[in-house]
Amino acid sequence: MALHITGDPHADELLSTDPFAVLAGMMLDQQYPMEHAFRGPAKVLDRFGTFDPARIAAADPEEFAALCSTPPAIHRFPGSMSARLQELARIVADEYDGRAERIWTEAADGRDLMKRVQALPGFGKQKAQIFVALLAKQLDVRPEGWEAAVGAYAEDGFRSVADVVDEASLQKVRDYKKQKKAAAKTSAGSGPGVSPQR
């Protein structure tokens, strides 16, 4: 299934055809607009000539950081993110023979998939839930129990990148995130109370 996350056909094509690219894009989706984060893998491919995990892992760290920092950079923090990308590439190369899709195709169930994703650099619980929801909703990867593992991200709506299929849905997810931030600020300013639902 083709992914339409970035608004850039070249970047979306890479995400749709390379499992490591979609994993790396999710890793980069932190303190940075999601569509720009998911364009990162295509920027690396264009500058480095490949998006092969083993090649990325073996690259000189300083040279790779410079490549990731070249405007337009892959992230607002290109130095730390280039190191994290190399670490992710090393895990995929060493533990999964360079095939990122084995992380999900070989998972026993939703809970096991969550555990595998959370073991990766840059993936806390919430990001792992969003990634598992993305796999389920857009790539039809639905191990038993995935809905319970990802919670509200399994529901219909526009909560995360898992629900982005075009420019309109991207805007709806952006709006949802803004509302969530505003609600969190309001509740933080009014003392103890019910925290906003994720």
PDB file of N, CA, C and O in Angstrom, residues 49-121:
ATOM      1  N   GLY A  49      23.347   8.122  -1.436  1.00  0.00           N
ATOM      2  CA  GLY A  49      23.303   7.192  -2.564  1.00  0.00           C
ATOM      3  C   GLY A  49      22.609   5.876  -2.279  1.00  0.00           C
ATOM      4  O   GLY A  49      22.360   5.090  -3.183  1.00  0.00           O
ATOM      5  N   THR A  50      22.305   5.621  -1.023  1.00  0.00           N
ATOM      6  CA  THR A  50      21.615   4.392  -0.628  1.00  0.00           C
ATOM      7  C   THR A  50      20.937   4.626   0.714  1.00  0.00           C
ATOM      8  O   THR A  50      21.337   5.531   1.458  1.00  0.00           O
ATOM      9  N   PHE A  51      19.927   3.807   1.019  1.00  0.00           N
ATOM     10  CA  PHE A  51      19.347   3.851   2.359  1.00  0.00           C
ATOM     11  C   PHE A  51      19.479   2.473   3.005  1.00  0.00           C
ATOM     12  O   PHE A  51      18.698   2.080   3.853  1.00  0.00           O
ATOM     13  N   ASP A  52      20.509   1.755   2.600  1.00  0.00           N
ATOM     14  CA  ASP A  52      20.785   0.426   3.127  1.00  0.00           C
ATOM     15  C   ASP A  52      21.282   0.540   4.575  1.00  0.00           C
ATOM     16  O   ASP A  52      22.249   1.256   4.842  1.00  0.00           O
ATOM     17  N   PRO A  53      20.636  -0.150   5.527  1.00  0.00           N
ATOM     18  CA  PRO A  53      21.027  -0.021   6.933  1.00  0.00           C
ATOM     19  C   PRO A  53      22.502  -0.339   7.202  1.00  0.00           C
ATOM     20  O   PRO A  53      23.153   0.367   7.979  1.00  0.00           O
ATOM     21  N   ALA A  54      23.020  -1.384   6.564  1.00  0.00           N
ATOM     22  CA  ALA A  54      24.419  -1.762   6.808  1.00  0.00           C
ATOM     23  C   ALA A  54      25.375  -0.661   6.351  1.00  0.00           C
ATOM     24  O   ALA A  54      26.368  -0.358   7.030  1.00  0.00           O
ATOM     25  N   ARG A  55      25.086  -0.054   5.218  1.00  0.00           N
ATOM     26  CA  ARG A  55      25.940   1.031   4.707  1.00  0.00           C
ATOM     27  C   ARG A  55      25.866   2.270   5.598  1.00  0.00           C
ATOM     28  O   ARG A  55      26.859   2.937   5.853  1.00  0.00           O
ATOM     29  N   ILE A  56      24.650   2.578   6.066  1.00  0.00           N
ATOM     30  CA  ILE A  56      24.477   3.730   6.953  1.00  0.00           C
ATOM     31  C   ILE A  56      25.214   3.482   8.269  1.00  0.00           C
ATOM     32  O   ILE A  56      25.914   4.359   8.790  1.00  0.00           O
ATOM     33  N   ALA A  57      25.072   2.279   8.810  1.00  0.00           N
ATOM     34  CA  ALA A  57      25.730   1.932  10.077  1.00  0.00           C
ATOM     35  C   ALA A  57      27.253   2.026   9.962  1.00  0.00           C
ATOM     36  O   ALA A  57      27.930   2.432  10.909  1.00  0.00           O
ATOM     37  N   ALA A  58      27.781   1.665   8.779  1.00  0.00           N
ATOM     38  CA  ALA A  58      29.238   1.637   8.590  1.00  0.00           C
ATOM     39  C   ALA A  58      29.833   2.992   8.195  1.00  0.00           C
ATOM     40  O   ALA A  58      31.046   3.152   8.158  1.00  0.00           O
ATOM     41  N   ALA A  59      28.969   3.979   7.929  1.00  0.00           N
ATOM     42  CA  ALA A  59      29.463   5.290   7.481  1.00  0.00           C
ATOM     43  C   ALA A  59      30.263   5.984   8.583  1.00  0.00           C
ATOM     44  O   ALA A  59      30.012   5.779   9.775  1.00  0.00           O
ATOM     45  N   ASP A  60      31.226   6.815   8.175  1.00  0.00           N
ATOM     46  CA  ASP A  60      31.986   7.617   9.128  1.00  0.00           C
ATOM     47  C   ASP A  60      31.012   8.559   9.853  1.00  0.00           C
ATOM     48  O   ASP A  60      30.292   9.322   9.196  1.00  0.00           O
ATOM     49  N   PRO A  61      30.961   8.524  11.199  1.00  0.00           N
ATOM     50  CA  PRO A  61      29.956   9.313  11.929  1.00  0.00           C
ATOM     51  C   PRO A  61      30.017  10.814  11.639  1.00  0.00           C
ATOM     52  O   PRO A  61      28.967  11.457  11.513  1.00  0.00           O
ATOM     53  N   GLU A  62      31.229  11.354  11.516  1.00  0.00           N
ATOM     54  CA  GLU A  62      31.342  12.799  11.257  1.00  0.00           C
ATOM     55  C   GLU A  62      30.861  13.150   9.859  1.00  0.00           C
ATOM     56  O   GLU A  62      30.154  14.145   9.659  1.00  0.00           O
ATOM     57  N   GLU A  63      31.235  12.329   8.905  1.00  0.00           N
ATOM     58  CA  GLU A  63      30.802  12.581   7.521  1.00  0.00           C
ATOM     59  C   GLU A  63      29.290  12.411   7.392  1.00  0.00           C
ATOM     60  O   GLU A  63      28.621  13.183   6.705  1.00  0.00           O
ATOM     61  N   PHE A  64      28.755  11.401   8.084  1.00  0.00           N
ATOM     62  CA  PHE A  64      27.313  11.157   8.012  1.00  0.00           C
ATOM     63  C   PHE A  64      26.551  12.294   8.684  1.00  0.00           C
ATOM     64  O   PHE A  64      25.516  12.743   8.183  1.00  0.00           O
ATOM     65  N   ALA A  65      27.079  12.795   9.802  1.00  0.00           N
ATOM     66  CA  ALA A  65      26.440  13.921  10.495  1.00  0.00           C
ATOM     67  C   ALA A  65      26.445  15.161   9.611  1.00  0.00           C
ATOM     68  O   ALA A  65      25.456  15.910   9.564  1.00  0.00           O
ATOM     69  N   ALA A  66      27.529  15.380   8.890  1.00  0.00           N
ATOM     70  CA  ALA A  66      27.621  16.539   7.990  1.00  0.00           C
ATOM     71  C   ALA A  66      26.597  16.419   6.867  1.00  0.00           C
ATOM     72  O   ALA A  66      25.923  17.391   6.504  1.00  0.00           O
ATOM     73  N   LEU A  67      26.459  15.216   6.339  1.00  0.00           N
ATOM     74  CA  LEU A  67      25.488  14.957   5.269  1.00  0.00           C
ATOM     75  C   LEU A  67      24.054  15.209   5.773  1.00  0.00           C
ATOM     76  O   LEU A  67      23.232  15.799   5.071  1.00  0.00           O
ATOM     77  N   CYS A  68      23.783  14.808   7.011  1.00  0.00           N
ATOM     78  CA  CYS A  68      22.444  14.985   7.575  1.00  0.00           C
ATOM     79  C   CYS A  68      22.170  16.444   7.946  1.00  0.00           C
ATOM     80  O   CYS A  68      21.012  16.855   8.041  1.00  0.00           O
ATOM     81  N   SER A  69      23.242  17.209   8.168  1.00  0.00           N
ATOM     82  CA  SER A  69      23.105  18.611   8.589  1.00  0.00           C
ATOM     83  C   SER A  69      23.009  19.578   7.416  1.00  0.00           C
ATOM     84  O   SER A  69      22.621  20.743   7.589  1.00  0.00           O
ATOM     85  N   THR A  70      23.387  19.113   6.220  1.00  0.00           N
ATOM     86  CA  THR A  70      23.343  19.975   5.037  1.00  0.00           C
ATOM     87  C   THR A  70      21.913  20.470   4.807  1.00  0.00           C
ATOM     88  O   THR A  70      20.981  19.667   4.782  1.00  0.00           O
ATOM     89  N   PRO A  71      21.728  21.784   4.654  1.00  0.00           N
ATOM     90  CA  PRO A  71      20.358  22.297   4.423  1.00  0.00           C
ATOM     91  C   PRO A  71      19.760  21.748   3.121  1.00  0.00           C
ATOM     92  O   PRO A  71      20.488  21.669   2.136  1.00  0.00           O
ATOM     93  N   PRO A  72      18.491  21.378   3.100  1.00  0.00           N
ATOM     94  CA  PRO A  72      17.634  21.254   4.274  1.00  0.00           C
ATOM     95  C   PRO A  72      18.016  20.029   5.102  1.00  0.00           C
ATOM     96  O   PRO A  72      18.081  18.918   4.568  1.00  0.00           O
ATOM     97  N   ALA A  73      18.299  20.254   6.387  1.00  0.00           N
ATOM     98  CA  ALA A  73      18.736  19.183   7.280  1.00  0.00           C
ATOM     99  C   ALA A  73      17.623  18.155   7.484  1.00  0.00           C
ATOM    100  O   ALA A  73      16.455  18.429   7.225  1.00  0.00           O
ATOM    101  N   ILE A  74      18.003  16.990   7.990  1.00  0.00           N
ATOM    102  CA  ILE A  74      17.006  15.918   8.187  1.00  0.00           C
ATOM    103  C   ILE A  74      16.155  16.167   9.428  1.00  0.00           C
ATOM    104  O   ILE A  74      15.126  15.522   9.620  1.00  0.00           O
ATOM    105  N   HIS A  75      16.605  17.112  10.278  1.00  0.00           N
ATOM    106  CA  HIS A  75      15.898  17.360  11.542  1.00  0.00           C
ATOM    107  C   HIS A  75      16.409  18.667  12.117  1.00  0.00           C
ATOM    108  O   HIS A  75      17.475  19.152  11.724  1.00  0.00           O
ATOM    109  N   ARG A  76      15.671  19.237  13.059  1.00  0.00           N
ATOM    110  CA  ARG A  76      16.149  20.472  13.686  1.00  0.00           C
ATOM    111  C   ARG A  76      17.366  20.213  14.565  1.00  0.00           C
ATOM    112  O   ARG A  76      18.100  21.118  14.912  1.00  0.00           O
ATOM    113  N   PHE A  77      17.578  18.938  14.973  1.00  0.00           N
ATOM    114  CA  PHE A  77      18.782  18.538  15.710  1.00  0.00           C
ATOM    115  C   PHE A  77      19.523  17.483  14.876  1.00  0.00           C
ATOM    116  O   PHE A  77      19.557  16.303  15.226  1.00  0.00           O
ATOM    117  N   PRO A  78      20.115  17.879  13.746  1.00  0.00           N
ATOM    118  CA  PRO A  78      20.667  16.880  12.815  1.00  0.00           C
ATOM    119  C   PRO A  78      21.826  16.071  13.379  1.00  0.00           C
ATOM    120  O   PRO A  78      21.981  14.900  13.051  1.00  0.00           O
ATOM    121  N   GLY A  79      22.638  16.683  14.250  1.00  0.00           N
ATOM    122  CA  GLY A  79      23.789  15.960  14.799  1.00  0.00           C
ATOM    123  C   GLY A  79      23.372  14.768  15.638  1.00  0.00           C
ATOM    124  O   GLY A  79      23.786  13.627  15.384  1.00  0.00           O
ATOM    125  N   SER A  80      22.512  15.010  16.636  1.00  0.00           N
ATOM    126  CA  SER A  80      22.087  13.909  17.507  1.00  0.00           C
ATOM    127  C   SER A  80      21.225  12.907  16.737  1.00  0.00           C
ATOM    128  O   SER A  80      21.301  11.698  16.972  1.00  0.00           O
ATOM    129  N   MET A  81      20.432  13.410  15.791  1.00  0.00           N
ATOM    130  CA  MET A  81      19.565  12.487  15.046  1.00  0.00           C
ATOM    131  C   MET A  81      20.347  11.637  14.040  1.00  0.00           C
ATOM    132  O   MET A  81      19.971  10.494  13.770  1.00  0.00           O
ATOM    133  N   SER A  82      21.434  12.166  13.505  1.00  0.00           N
ATOM    134  CA  SER A  82      22.241  11.350  12.584  1.00  0.00           C
ATOM    135  C   SER A  82      22.887  10.195  13.354  1.00  0.00           C
ATOM    136  O   SER A  82      22.948   9.064  12.874  1.00  0.00           O
ATOM    137  N   ALA A  83      23.322  10.474  14.601  1.00  0.00           N
ATOM    138  CA  ALA A  83      23.910   9.412  15.431  1.00  0.00           C
ATOM    139  C   ALA A  83      22.857   8.364  15.780  1.00  0.00           C
ATOM    140  O   ALA A  83      23.121   7.162  15.746  1.00  0.00           O
ATOM    141  N   ARG A  84      21.647   8.830  16.075  1.00  0.00           N
ATOM    142  CA  ARG A  84      20.571   7.903  16.417  1.00  0.00           C
ATOM    143  C   ARG A  84      20.168   7.073  15.205  1.00  0.00           C
ATOM    144  O   ARG A  84      19.857   5.887  15.328  1.00  0.00           O
ATOM    145  N   LEU A  85      20.179   7.690  14.023  1.00  0.00           N
ATOM    146  CA  LEU A  85      19.851   6.965  12.794  1.00  0.00           C
ATOM    147  C   LEU A  85      20.886   5.877  12.530  1.00  0.00           C
ATOM    148  O   LEU A  85      20.534   4.757  12.138  1.00  0.00           O
ATOM    149  N   GLN A  86      22.157   6.183  12.773  1.00  0.00           N
ATOM    150  CA  GLN A  86      23.193   5.159  12.586  1.00  0.00           C
ATOM    151  C   GLN A  86      23.028   4.025  13.590  1.00  0.00           C
ATOM    152  O   GLN A  86      23.236   2.859  13.256  1.00  0.00           O
ATOM    153  N   GLU A  87      22.634   4.374  14.810  1.00  0.00           N
ATOM    154  CA  GLU A  87      22.408   3.345  15.835  1.00  0.00           C
ATOM    155  C   GLU A  87      21.242   2.444  15.436  1.00  0.00           C
ATOM    156  O   GLU A  87      21.304   1.218  15.541  1.00  0.00           O
ATOM    157  N   LEU A  88      20.165   3.069  14.942  1.00  0.00           N
ATOM    158  CA  LEU A  88      19.010   2.304  14.472  1.00  0.00           C
ATOM    159  C   LEU A  88      19.410   1.391  13.313  1.00  0.00           C
ATOM    160  O   LEU A  88      19.032   0.218  13.264  1.00  0.00           O
ATOM    161  N   ALA A  89      20.191   1.929  12.386  1.00  0.00           N
ATOM    162  CA  ALA A  89      20.655   1.153  11.233  1.00  0.00           C
ATOM    163  C   ALA A  89      21.501  -0.040  11.680  1.00  0.00           C
ATOM    164  O   ALA A  89      21.379  -1.146  11.134  1.00  0.00           O
ATOM    165  N   ARG A  90      22.332   0.187  12.704  1.00  0.00           N
ATOM    166  CA  ARG A  90      23.196  -0.880  13.209  1.00  0.00           C
ATOM    167  C   ARG A  90      22.354  -2.023  13.791  1.00  0.00           C
ATOM    168  O   ARG A  90      22.632  -3.198  13.549  1.00  0.00           O
ATOM    169  N   ILE A  91      21.314  -1.675  14.538  1.00  0.00           N
ATOM    170  CA  ILE A  91      20.440  -2.707  15.124  1.00  0.00           C
ATOM    171  C   ILE A  91      19.732  -3.489  14.025  1.00  0.00           C
ATOM    172  O   ILE A  91      19.667  -4.724  14.060  1.00  0.00           O
ATOM    173  N   VAL A  92      19.203  -2.783  13.031  1.00  0.00           N
ATOM    174  CA  VAL A  92      18.505  -3.454  11.923  1.00  0.00           C
ATOM    175  C   VAL A  92      19.470  -4.348  11.149  1.00  0.00           C
ATOM    176  O   VAL A  92      19.133  -5.485  10.775  1.00  0.00           O
ATOM    177  N   ALA A  93      20.689  -3.860  10.923  1.00  0.00           N
ATOM    178  CA  ALA A  93      21.680  -4.644  10.180  1.00  0.00           C
ATOM    179  C   ALA A  93      22.126  -5.877  10.969  1.00  0.00           C
ATOM    180  O   ALA A  93      22.196  -6.980  10.432  1.00  0.00           O
ATOM    181  N   ASP A  94      22.397  -5.686  12.269  1.00  0.00           N
ATOM    182  CA  ASP A  94      22.962  -6.781  13.073  1.00  0.00           C
ATOM    183  C   ASP A  94      21.923  -7.778  13.557  1.00  0.00           C
ATOM    184  O   ASP A  94      22.164  -8.987  13.567  1.00  0.00           O
ATOM    185  N   GLU A  95      20.761  -7.268  13.989  1.00  0.00           N
ATOM    186  CA  GLU A  95      19.775  -8.156  14.608  1.00  0.00           C
ATOM    187  C   GLU A  95      18.710  -8.666  13.646  1.00  0.00           C
ATOM    188  O   GLU A  95      18.052  -9.672  13.928  1.00  0.00           O
ATOM    189  N   TYR A  96      18.529  -7.951  12.536  1.00  0.00           N
ATOM    190  CA  TYR A  96      17.467  -8.343  11.592  1.00  0.00           C
ATOM    191  C   TYR A  96      17.999  -8.530  10.166  1.00  0.00           C
ATOM    192  O   TYR A  96      17.237  -8.472   9.211  1.00  0.00           O
ATOM    193  N   ASP A  97      19.305  -8.757  10.052  1.00  0.00           N
ATOM    194  CA  ASP A  97      19.934  -8.984   8.736  1.00  0.00           C
ATOM    195  C   ASP A  97      19.613  -7.894   7.731  1.00  0.00           C
ATOM    196  O   ASP A  97      19.451  -8.147   6.531  1.00  0.00           O
ATOM    197  N   GLY A  98      19.469  -6.648   8.228  1.00  0.00           N
ATOM    198  CA  GLY A  98      19.227  -5.523   7.334  1.00  0.00           C
ATOM    199  C   GLY A  98      17.792  -5.408   6.858  1.00  0.00           C
ATOM    200  O   GLY A  98      17.473  -4.531   6.055  1.00  0.00           O
ATOM    201  N   ARG A  99      16.924  -6.269   7.365  1.00  0.00           N
ATOM    202  CA  ARG A  99      15.522  -6.256   6.912  1.00  0.00           C
ATOM    203  C   ARG A  99      14.629  -5.751   8.041  1.00  0.00           C
ATOM    204  O   ARG A  99      14.195  -6.520   8.906  1.00  0.00           O
ATOM    205  N   ALA A 100      14.339  -4.455   8.010  1.00  0.00           N
ATOM    206  CA  ALA A 100      13.556  -3.827   9.076  1.00  0.00           C
ATOM    207  C   ALA A 100      12.179  -4.467   9.223  1.00  0.00           C
ATOM    208  O   ALA A 100      11.636  -4.537  10.334  1.00  0.00           O
ATOM    209  N   GLU A 101      11.611  -4.941   8.116  1.00  0.00           N
ATOM    210  CA  GLU A 101      10.261  -5.508   8.190  1.00  0.00           C
ATOM    211  C   GLU A 101      10.186  -6.731   9.094  1.00  0.00           C
ATOM    212  O   GLU A 101       9.107  -7.090   9.583  1.00  0.00           O
ATOM    213  N   ARG A 102      11.336  -7.388   9.346  1.00  0.00           N
ATOM    214  CA  ARG A 102      11.325  -8.553  10.240  1.00  0.00           C
ATOM    215  C   ARG A 102      10.905  -8.163  11.653  1.00  0.00           C
ATOM    216  O   ARG A 102      10.418  -9.008  12.408  1.00  0.00           O
ATOM    217  N   ILE A 103      11.091  -6.889  12.022  1.00  0.00           N
ATOM    218  CA  ILE A 103      10.663  -6.422  13.349  1.00  0.00           C
ATOM    219  C   ILE A 103       9.180  -6.701  13.534  1.00  0.00           C
ATOM    220  O   ILE A 103       8.742  -7.121  14.610  1.00  0.00           O
ATOM    221  N   TRP A 104       8.389  -6.479  12.470  1.00  0.00           N
ATOM    222  CA  TRP A 104       6.942  -6.711  12.597  1.00  0.00           C
ATOM    223  C   TRP A 104       6.463  -8.024  12.005  1.00  0.00           C
ATOM    224  O   TRP A 104       5.549  -8.629  12.529  1.00  0.00           O
ATOM    225  N   THR A 105       7.100  -8.517  10.946  1.00  0.00           N
ATOM    226  CA  THR A 105       6.595  -9.771  10.361  1.00  0.00           C
ATOM    227  C   THR A 105       6.867 -10.969  11.269  1.00  0.00           C
ATOM    228  O   THR A 105       6.150 -11.964  11.201  1.00  0.00           O
ATOM    229  N   GLU A 106       7.871 -10.858  12.126  1.00  0.00           N
ATOM    230  CA  GLU A 106       8.222 -11.978  12.998  1.00  0.00           C
ATOM    231  C   GLU A 106       7.695 -11.800  14.430  1.00  0.00           C
ATOM    232  O   GLU A 106       7.971 -12.632  15.302  1.00  0.00           O
ATOM    233  N   ALA A 107       6.945 -10.736  14.679  1.00  0.00           N
ATOM    234  CA  ALA A 107       6.394 -10.513  16.018  1.00  0.00           C
ATOM    235  C   ALA A 107       5.298 -11.539  16.309  1.00  0.00           C
ATOM    236  O   ALA A 107       4.472 -11.834  15.451  1.00  0.00           O
ATOM    237  N   ALA A 108       5.304 -12.071  17.516  1.00  0.00           N
ATOM    238  CA  ALA A 108       4.327 -13.108  17.890  1.00  0.00           C
ATOM    239  C   ALA A 108       2.916 -12.541  17.996  1.00  0.00           C
ATOM    240  O   ALA A 108       1.944 -13.193  17.629  1.00  0.00           O
ATOM    241  N   ASP A 109       2.789 -11.309  18.515  1.00  0.00           N
ATOM    242  CA  ASP A 109       1.489 -10.671  18.671  1.00  0.00           C
ATOM    243  C   ASP A 109       1.707  -9.171  18.894  1.00  0.00           C
ATOM    244  O   ASP A 109       2.845  -8.688  18.817  1.00  0.00           O
ATOM    245  N   GLY A 110       0.624  -8.454  19.167  1.00  0.00           N
ATOM    246  CA  GLY A 110       0.731  -7.008  19.334  1.00  0.00           C
ATOM    247  C   GLY A 110       1.659  -6.598  20.459  1.00  0.00           C
ATOM    248  O   GLY A 110       2.447  -5.664  20.330  1.00  0.00           O
ATOM    249  N   ARG A 111       1.603  -7.326  21.563  1.00  0.00           N
ATOM    250  CA  ARG A 111       2.452  -6.997  22.706  1.00  0.00           C
ATOM    251  C   ARG A 111       3.933  -7.213  22.366  1.00  0.00           C
ATOM    252  O   ARG A 111       4.789  -6.416  22.727  1.00  0.00           O
ATOM    253  N   ASP A 112       4.213  -8.300  21.665  1.00  0.00           N
ATOM    254  CA  ASP A 112       5.593  -8.597  21.255  1.00  0.00           C
ATOM    255  C   ASP A 112       6.097  -7.527  20.281  1.00  0.00           C
ATOM    256  O   ASP A 112       7.251  -7.085  20.377  1.00  0.00           O
ATOM    257  N   LEU A 113       5.227  -7.094  19.377  1.00  0.00           N
ATOM    258  CA  LEU A 113       5.619  -6.052  18.428  1.00  0.00           C
ATOM    259  C   LEU A 113       5.940  -4.756  19.166  1.00  0.00           C
ATOM    260  O   LEU A 113       6.935  -4.086  18.869  1.00  0.00           O
ATOM    261  N   MET A 114       5.106  -4.390  20.133  1.00  0.00           N
ATOM    262  CA  MET A 114       5.369  -3.194  20.934  1.00  0.00           C
ATOM    263  C   MET A 114       6.737  -3.306  21.623  1.00  0.00           C
ATOM    264  O   MET A 114       7.520  -2.357  21.651  1.00  0.00           O
ATOM    265  N   LYS A 115       7.024  -4.477  22.181  1.00  0.00           N
ATOM    266  CA  LYS A 115       8.291  -4.704  22.887  1.00  0.00           C
ATOM    267  C   LYS A 115       9.474  -4.538  21.931  1.00  0.00           C
ATOM    268  O   LYS A 115      10.483  -3.912  22.266  1.00  0.00           O
ATOM    269  N   ARG A 116       9.342  -5.096  20.720  1.00  0.00           N
ATOM    270  CA  ARG A 116      10.415  -5.000  19.725  1.00  0.00           C
ATOM    271  C   ARG A 116      10.663  -3.543  19.323  1.00  0.00           C
ATOM    272  O   ARG A 116      11.802  -3.112  19.192  1.00  0.00           O
ATOM    273  N   VAL A 117       9.575  -2.802  19.099  1.00  0.00           N
ATOM    274  CA  VAL A 117       9.712  -1.402  18.661  1.00  0.00           C
ATOM    275  C   VAL A 117      10.276  -0.548  19.791  1.00  0.00           C
ATOM    276  O   VAL A 117      11.154   0.298  19.575  1.00  0.00           O
ATOM    277  N   GLN A 118       9.818  -0.766  21.016  1.00  0.00           N
ATOM    278  CA  GLN A 118      10.306   0.020  22.148  1.00  0.00           C
ATOM    279  C   GLN A 118      11.782  -0.245  22.455  1.00  0.00           C
ATOM    280  O   GLN A 118      12.422   0.563  23.130  1.00  0.00           O
ATOM    281  N   ALA A 119      12.310  -1.355  21.974  1.00  0.00           N
ATOM    282  CA  ALA A 119      13.728  -1.658  22.179  1.00  0.00           C
ATOM    283  C   ALA A 119      14.627  -0.840  21.244  1.00  0.00           C
ATOM    284  O   ALA A 119      15.844  -0.809  21.405  1.00  0.00           O
ATOM    285  N   LEU A 120      14.024  -0.152  20.278  1.00  0.00           N
ATOM    286  CA  LEU A 120      14.795   0.623  19.300  1.00  0.00           C
ATOM    287  C   LEU A 120      15.108   2.021  19.839  1.00  0.00           C
ATOM    288  O   LEU A 120      14.333   2.578  20.616  1.00  0.00           O
ATOM    289  N   PRO A 121      16.225   2.613  19.411  1.00  0.00           N
ATOM    290  CA  PRO A 121      16.566   3.964  19.886  1.00  0.00           C
ATOM    291  C   PRO A 121      15.543   4.997  19.453  1.00  0.00           C
ATOM    292  O   PRO A 121      15.122   5.028  18.295  1.00  0.00           O
TER     293      PRO A 121
END
